[in-house]
Tab-separated table of C-alpha atoms in Angstrom:
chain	number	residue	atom	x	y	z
A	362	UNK	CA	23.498	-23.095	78.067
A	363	UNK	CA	27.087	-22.219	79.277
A	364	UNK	CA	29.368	-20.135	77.034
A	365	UNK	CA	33.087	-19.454	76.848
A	366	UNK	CA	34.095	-16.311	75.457
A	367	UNK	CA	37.896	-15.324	74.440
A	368	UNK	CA	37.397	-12.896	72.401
A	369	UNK	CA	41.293	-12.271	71.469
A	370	UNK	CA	42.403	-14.967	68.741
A	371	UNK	CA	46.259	-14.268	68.993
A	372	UNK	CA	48.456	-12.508	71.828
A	373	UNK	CA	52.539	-11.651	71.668
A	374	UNK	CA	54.454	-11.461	74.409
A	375	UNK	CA	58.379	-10.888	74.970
A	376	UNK	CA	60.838	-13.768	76.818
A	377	UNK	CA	60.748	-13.063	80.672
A	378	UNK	CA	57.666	-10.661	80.791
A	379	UNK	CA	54.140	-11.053	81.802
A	380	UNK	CA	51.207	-11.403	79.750
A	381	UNK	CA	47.063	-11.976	80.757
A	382	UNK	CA	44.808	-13.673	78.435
A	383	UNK	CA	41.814	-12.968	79.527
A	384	UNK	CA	38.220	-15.146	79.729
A	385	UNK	CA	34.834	-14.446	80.511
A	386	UNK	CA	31.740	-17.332	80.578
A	387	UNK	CA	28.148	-17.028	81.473
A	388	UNK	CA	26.283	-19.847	83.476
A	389	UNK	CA	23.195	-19.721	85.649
A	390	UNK	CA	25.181	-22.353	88.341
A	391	UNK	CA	26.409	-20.801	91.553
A	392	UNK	CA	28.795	-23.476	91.436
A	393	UNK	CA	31.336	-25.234	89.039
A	394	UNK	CA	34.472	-24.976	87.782
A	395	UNK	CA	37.296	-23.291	85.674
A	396	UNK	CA	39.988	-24.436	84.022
A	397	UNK	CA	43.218	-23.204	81.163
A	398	UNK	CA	44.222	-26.098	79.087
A	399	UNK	CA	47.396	-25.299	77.140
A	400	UNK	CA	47.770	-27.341	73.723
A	401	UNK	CA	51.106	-27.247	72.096
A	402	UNK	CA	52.444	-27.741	68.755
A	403	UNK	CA	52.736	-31.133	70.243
A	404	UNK	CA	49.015	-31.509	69.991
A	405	UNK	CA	48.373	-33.011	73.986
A	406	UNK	CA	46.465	-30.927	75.909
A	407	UNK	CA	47.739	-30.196	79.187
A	408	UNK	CA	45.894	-28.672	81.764
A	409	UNK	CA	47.641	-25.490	83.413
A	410	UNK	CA	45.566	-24.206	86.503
A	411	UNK	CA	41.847	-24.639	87.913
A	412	UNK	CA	39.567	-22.961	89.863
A	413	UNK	CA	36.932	-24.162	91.924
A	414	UNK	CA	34.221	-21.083	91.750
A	415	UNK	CA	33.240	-21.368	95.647
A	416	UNK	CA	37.039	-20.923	96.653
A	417	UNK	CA	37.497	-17.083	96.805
A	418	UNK	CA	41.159	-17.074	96.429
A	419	UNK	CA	42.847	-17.346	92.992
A	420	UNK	CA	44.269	-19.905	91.734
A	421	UNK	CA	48.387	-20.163	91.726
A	422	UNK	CA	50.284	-22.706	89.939
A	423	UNK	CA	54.261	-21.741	89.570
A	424	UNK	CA	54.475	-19.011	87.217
A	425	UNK	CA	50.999	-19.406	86.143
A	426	UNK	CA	48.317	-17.459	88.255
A	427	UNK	CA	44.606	-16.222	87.319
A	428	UNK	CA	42.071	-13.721	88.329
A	429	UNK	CA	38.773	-14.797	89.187
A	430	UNK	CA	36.012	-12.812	89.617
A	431	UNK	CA	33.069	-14.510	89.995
A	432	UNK	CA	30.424	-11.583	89.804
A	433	UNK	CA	31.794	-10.365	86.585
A	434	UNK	CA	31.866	-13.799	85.254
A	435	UNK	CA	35.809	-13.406	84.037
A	436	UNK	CA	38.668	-15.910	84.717
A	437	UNK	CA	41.865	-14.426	83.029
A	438	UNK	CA	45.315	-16.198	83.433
A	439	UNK	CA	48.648	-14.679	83.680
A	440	UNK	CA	51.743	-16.098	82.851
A	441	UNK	CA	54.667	-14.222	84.398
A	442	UNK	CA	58.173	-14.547	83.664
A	443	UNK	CA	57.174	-15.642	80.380
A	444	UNK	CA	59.502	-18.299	78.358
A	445	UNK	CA	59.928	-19.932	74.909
A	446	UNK	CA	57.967	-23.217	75.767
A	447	UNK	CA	54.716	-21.234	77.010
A	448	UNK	CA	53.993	-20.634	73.331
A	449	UNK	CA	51.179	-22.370	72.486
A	450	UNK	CA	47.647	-22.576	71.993
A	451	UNK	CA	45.253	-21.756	75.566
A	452	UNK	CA	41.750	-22.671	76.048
A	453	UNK	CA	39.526	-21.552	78.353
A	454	UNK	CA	36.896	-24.194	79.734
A	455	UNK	CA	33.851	-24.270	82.306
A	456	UNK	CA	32.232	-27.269	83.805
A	457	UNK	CA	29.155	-27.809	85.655
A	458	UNK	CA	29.074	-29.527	88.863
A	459	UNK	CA	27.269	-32.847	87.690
A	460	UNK	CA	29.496	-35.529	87.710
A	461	UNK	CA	30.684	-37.499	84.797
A	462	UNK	CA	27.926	-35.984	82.485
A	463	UNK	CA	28.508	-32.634	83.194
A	464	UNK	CA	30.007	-31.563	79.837
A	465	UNK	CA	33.339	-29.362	79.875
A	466	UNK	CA	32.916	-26.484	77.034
A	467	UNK	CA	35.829	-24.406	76.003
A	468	UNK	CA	36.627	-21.086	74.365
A	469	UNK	CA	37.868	-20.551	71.179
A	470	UNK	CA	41.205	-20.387	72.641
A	471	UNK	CA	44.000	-18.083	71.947
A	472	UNK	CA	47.128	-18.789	70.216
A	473	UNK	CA	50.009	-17.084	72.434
A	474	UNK	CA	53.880	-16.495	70.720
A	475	UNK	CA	56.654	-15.872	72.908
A	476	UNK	CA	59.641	-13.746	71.430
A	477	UNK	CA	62.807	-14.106	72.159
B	815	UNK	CA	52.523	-44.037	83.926
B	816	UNK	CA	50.348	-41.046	83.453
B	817	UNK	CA	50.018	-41.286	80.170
B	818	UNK	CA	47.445	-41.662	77.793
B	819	UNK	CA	48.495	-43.208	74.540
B	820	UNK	CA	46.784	-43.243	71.189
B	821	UNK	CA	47.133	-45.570	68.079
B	822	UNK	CA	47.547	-44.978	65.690
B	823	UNK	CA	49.371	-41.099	65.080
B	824	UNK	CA	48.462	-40.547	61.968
B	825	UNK	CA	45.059	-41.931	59.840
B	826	UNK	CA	44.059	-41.910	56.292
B	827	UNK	CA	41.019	-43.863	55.031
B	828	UNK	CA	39.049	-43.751	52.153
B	829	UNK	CA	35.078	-43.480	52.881
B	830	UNK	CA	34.470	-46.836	52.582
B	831	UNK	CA	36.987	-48.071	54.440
B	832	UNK	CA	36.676	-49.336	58.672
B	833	UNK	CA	38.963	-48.328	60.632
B	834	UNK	CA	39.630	-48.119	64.275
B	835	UNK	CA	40.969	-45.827	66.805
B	836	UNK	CA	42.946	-47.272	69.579
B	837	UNK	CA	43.130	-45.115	73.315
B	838	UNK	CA	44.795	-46.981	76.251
B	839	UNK	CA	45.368	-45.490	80.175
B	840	UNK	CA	46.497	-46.979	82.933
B	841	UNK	CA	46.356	-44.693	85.452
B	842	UNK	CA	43.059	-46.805	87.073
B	843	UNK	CA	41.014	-43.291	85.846
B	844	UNK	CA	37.130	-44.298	85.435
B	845	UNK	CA	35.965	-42.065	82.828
B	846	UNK	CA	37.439	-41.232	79.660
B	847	UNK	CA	36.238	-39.344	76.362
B	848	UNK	CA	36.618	-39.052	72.641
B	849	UNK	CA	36.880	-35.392	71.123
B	850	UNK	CA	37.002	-34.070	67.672
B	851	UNK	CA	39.371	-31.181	66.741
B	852	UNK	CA	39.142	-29.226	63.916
B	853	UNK	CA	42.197	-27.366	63.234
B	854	UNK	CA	42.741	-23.819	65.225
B	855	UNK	CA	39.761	-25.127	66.629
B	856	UNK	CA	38.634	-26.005	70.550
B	857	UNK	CA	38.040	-29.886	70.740
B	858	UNK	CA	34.406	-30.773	70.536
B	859	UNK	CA	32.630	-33.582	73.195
B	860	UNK	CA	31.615	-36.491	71.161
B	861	UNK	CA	31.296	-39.475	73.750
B	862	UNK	CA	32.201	-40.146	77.582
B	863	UNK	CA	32.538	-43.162	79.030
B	864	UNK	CA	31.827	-43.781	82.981
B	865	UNK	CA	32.985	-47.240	84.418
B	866	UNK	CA	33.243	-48.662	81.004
B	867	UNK	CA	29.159	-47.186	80.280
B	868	UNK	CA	28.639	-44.705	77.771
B	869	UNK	CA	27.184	-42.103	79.934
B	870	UNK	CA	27.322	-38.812	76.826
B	871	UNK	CA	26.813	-39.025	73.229
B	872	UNK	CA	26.802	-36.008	71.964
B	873	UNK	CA	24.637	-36.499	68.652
B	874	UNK	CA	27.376	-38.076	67.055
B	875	UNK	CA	26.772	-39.538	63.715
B	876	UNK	CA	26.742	-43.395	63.550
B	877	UNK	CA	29.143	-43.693	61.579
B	878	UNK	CA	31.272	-43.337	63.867
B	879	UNK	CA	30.808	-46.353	67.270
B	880	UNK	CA	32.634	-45.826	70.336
B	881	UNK	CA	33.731	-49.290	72.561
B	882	UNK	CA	34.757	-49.449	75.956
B	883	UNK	CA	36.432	-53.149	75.979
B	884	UNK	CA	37.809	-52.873	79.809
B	885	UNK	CA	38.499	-49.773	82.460
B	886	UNK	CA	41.806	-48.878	80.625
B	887	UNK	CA	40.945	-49.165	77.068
B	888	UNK	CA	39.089	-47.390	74.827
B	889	UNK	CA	37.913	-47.823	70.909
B	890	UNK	CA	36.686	-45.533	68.438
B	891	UNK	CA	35.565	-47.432	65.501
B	892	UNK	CA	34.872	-45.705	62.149
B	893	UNK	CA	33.028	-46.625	59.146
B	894	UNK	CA	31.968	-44.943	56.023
B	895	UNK	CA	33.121	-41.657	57.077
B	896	UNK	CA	32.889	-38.031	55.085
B	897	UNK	CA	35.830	-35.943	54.159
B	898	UNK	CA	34.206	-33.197	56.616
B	899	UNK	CA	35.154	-35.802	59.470
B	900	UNK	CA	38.779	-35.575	59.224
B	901	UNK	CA	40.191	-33.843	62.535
B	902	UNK	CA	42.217	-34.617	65.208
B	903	UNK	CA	40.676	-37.186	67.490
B	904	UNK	CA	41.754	-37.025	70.973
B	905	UNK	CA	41.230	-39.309	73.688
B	906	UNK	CA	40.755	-38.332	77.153
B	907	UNK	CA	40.800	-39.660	80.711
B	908	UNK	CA	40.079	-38.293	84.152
B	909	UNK	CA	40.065	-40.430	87.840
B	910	UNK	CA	36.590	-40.726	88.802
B	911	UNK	CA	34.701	-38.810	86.032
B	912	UNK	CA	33.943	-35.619	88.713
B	913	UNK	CA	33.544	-32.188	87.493
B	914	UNK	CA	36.518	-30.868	89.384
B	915	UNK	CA	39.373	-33.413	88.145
B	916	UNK	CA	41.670	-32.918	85.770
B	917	UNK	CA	41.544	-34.251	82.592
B	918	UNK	CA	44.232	-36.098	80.956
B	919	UNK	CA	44.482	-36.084	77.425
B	920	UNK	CA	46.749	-38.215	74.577
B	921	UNK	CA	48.099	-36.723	71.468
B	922	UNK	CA	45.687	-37.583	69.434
B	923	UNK	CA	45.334	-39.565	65.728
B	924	UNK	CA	45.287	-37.216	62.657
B	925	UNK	CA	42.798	-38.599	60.842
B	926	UNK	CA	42.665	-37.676	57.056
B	927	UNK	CA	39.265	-38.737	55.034
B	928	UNK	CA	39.600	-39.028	51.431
């Protein structure tokens, strides 16, 4: 079975500076794919970058960029230039390549503060 | 639109009361989901739904009956339920239902079980 693994519960960061919250998973599937969901005080969870595990180039969204490395099984995400709305809770998640019944799992996700 | 809306926000029941979550898309997306969150928790897979055919349960006790009335609307009805089952319940949606899409979500009812 797949696992998600973020083993920090809680992470700080200061306005305008960079921060990496970090992953890892374990999976027996060559491919599949990665993904940070960011849930807000606001409750909707909104999904902030994926990455397709055949695609050797990381993933980039705005100020939102991760490091995948596929041997080590790790898929970290770092949030540059960091501001007052990033705080929030981040999960992890992993899905199979199977369609609609592959099943996406998360990590325990990791509640981020942003200080101003 | 690309929104997925929930009914209602907020939830309480007592255990022998029905009740009925509402979830409504209209972004055309084929599959959606319900998942339970327990607070500080990660949201656990309880049902998907793939061109209006339940396609996952995950286990899920029957107490609580998922409905897929048409391609942009989705039911969760609840019956009997345990104070252990109050959570958030969010509703989900994606395009086609493929691994690699993203997956829009709703806020979510707070449901409280007394």
């Amino acid at each position: 079975a797949q696992t998600v693994t973020q083993s920090q519960p809680e992470m700080s960061v200061q306005e305008a500076e960079t921060v990496t919250l970090s992953c890892t998973y374990d999976t027996s599937e060559s491919d599949y794919y990665l993904f940070w969901y960011k849930q807000p005080p606001s409750r909707q969870m909104i999904l902030v970058i994926r990455q397709e595990a055949y695609k050797q180039q990381n993933a980039t969204e705005n100020r939102f960029s991760v490091n995948f490395q596929k041997a080590a099984k790790s898929f970290s995400l770092k949030i540059s230039d960091s501001q007052l709305g990033d705080a929030a809770m981040y999960f992890c998640a992993y899905r199979p390549p199977t369609g609609a019944n592959s099943k996406l799992t998360f990590g325990k996700g990791i509640t981020l503060s942003v200080r101003p | 639109d690309t929104e997925v809306t929930q009914t209602p926000k907020h939830l309480v029941m007592g255990m022998t009361n029905k009740k009925s979550l509402k979830c409504e898309q209209h972004m055309g997306h084929r599959a959606m989901y319900w998942y339970k969150q327990k607070a500080k928790k990660p949201p656990e897979l309880m049902f998907v739904y793939s061109y209006e055919k339940l396609s996952i349960n995950e286990s899920v006790p029957s107490r609580f009956s998922p409905e897929c009335p048409n391609s942009s609307l989705l039911n969760l009805h609840l019956h009997a339920l345990q104070p252990e089952d109050s959570a958030l319940y969010l509703c989900a949606s994606s395009q086609l239902g493929l691994p690699n899409e993203k997956l829009f979500f709703g806020s979510g009812t707070q449901l409280s079980v007394l």
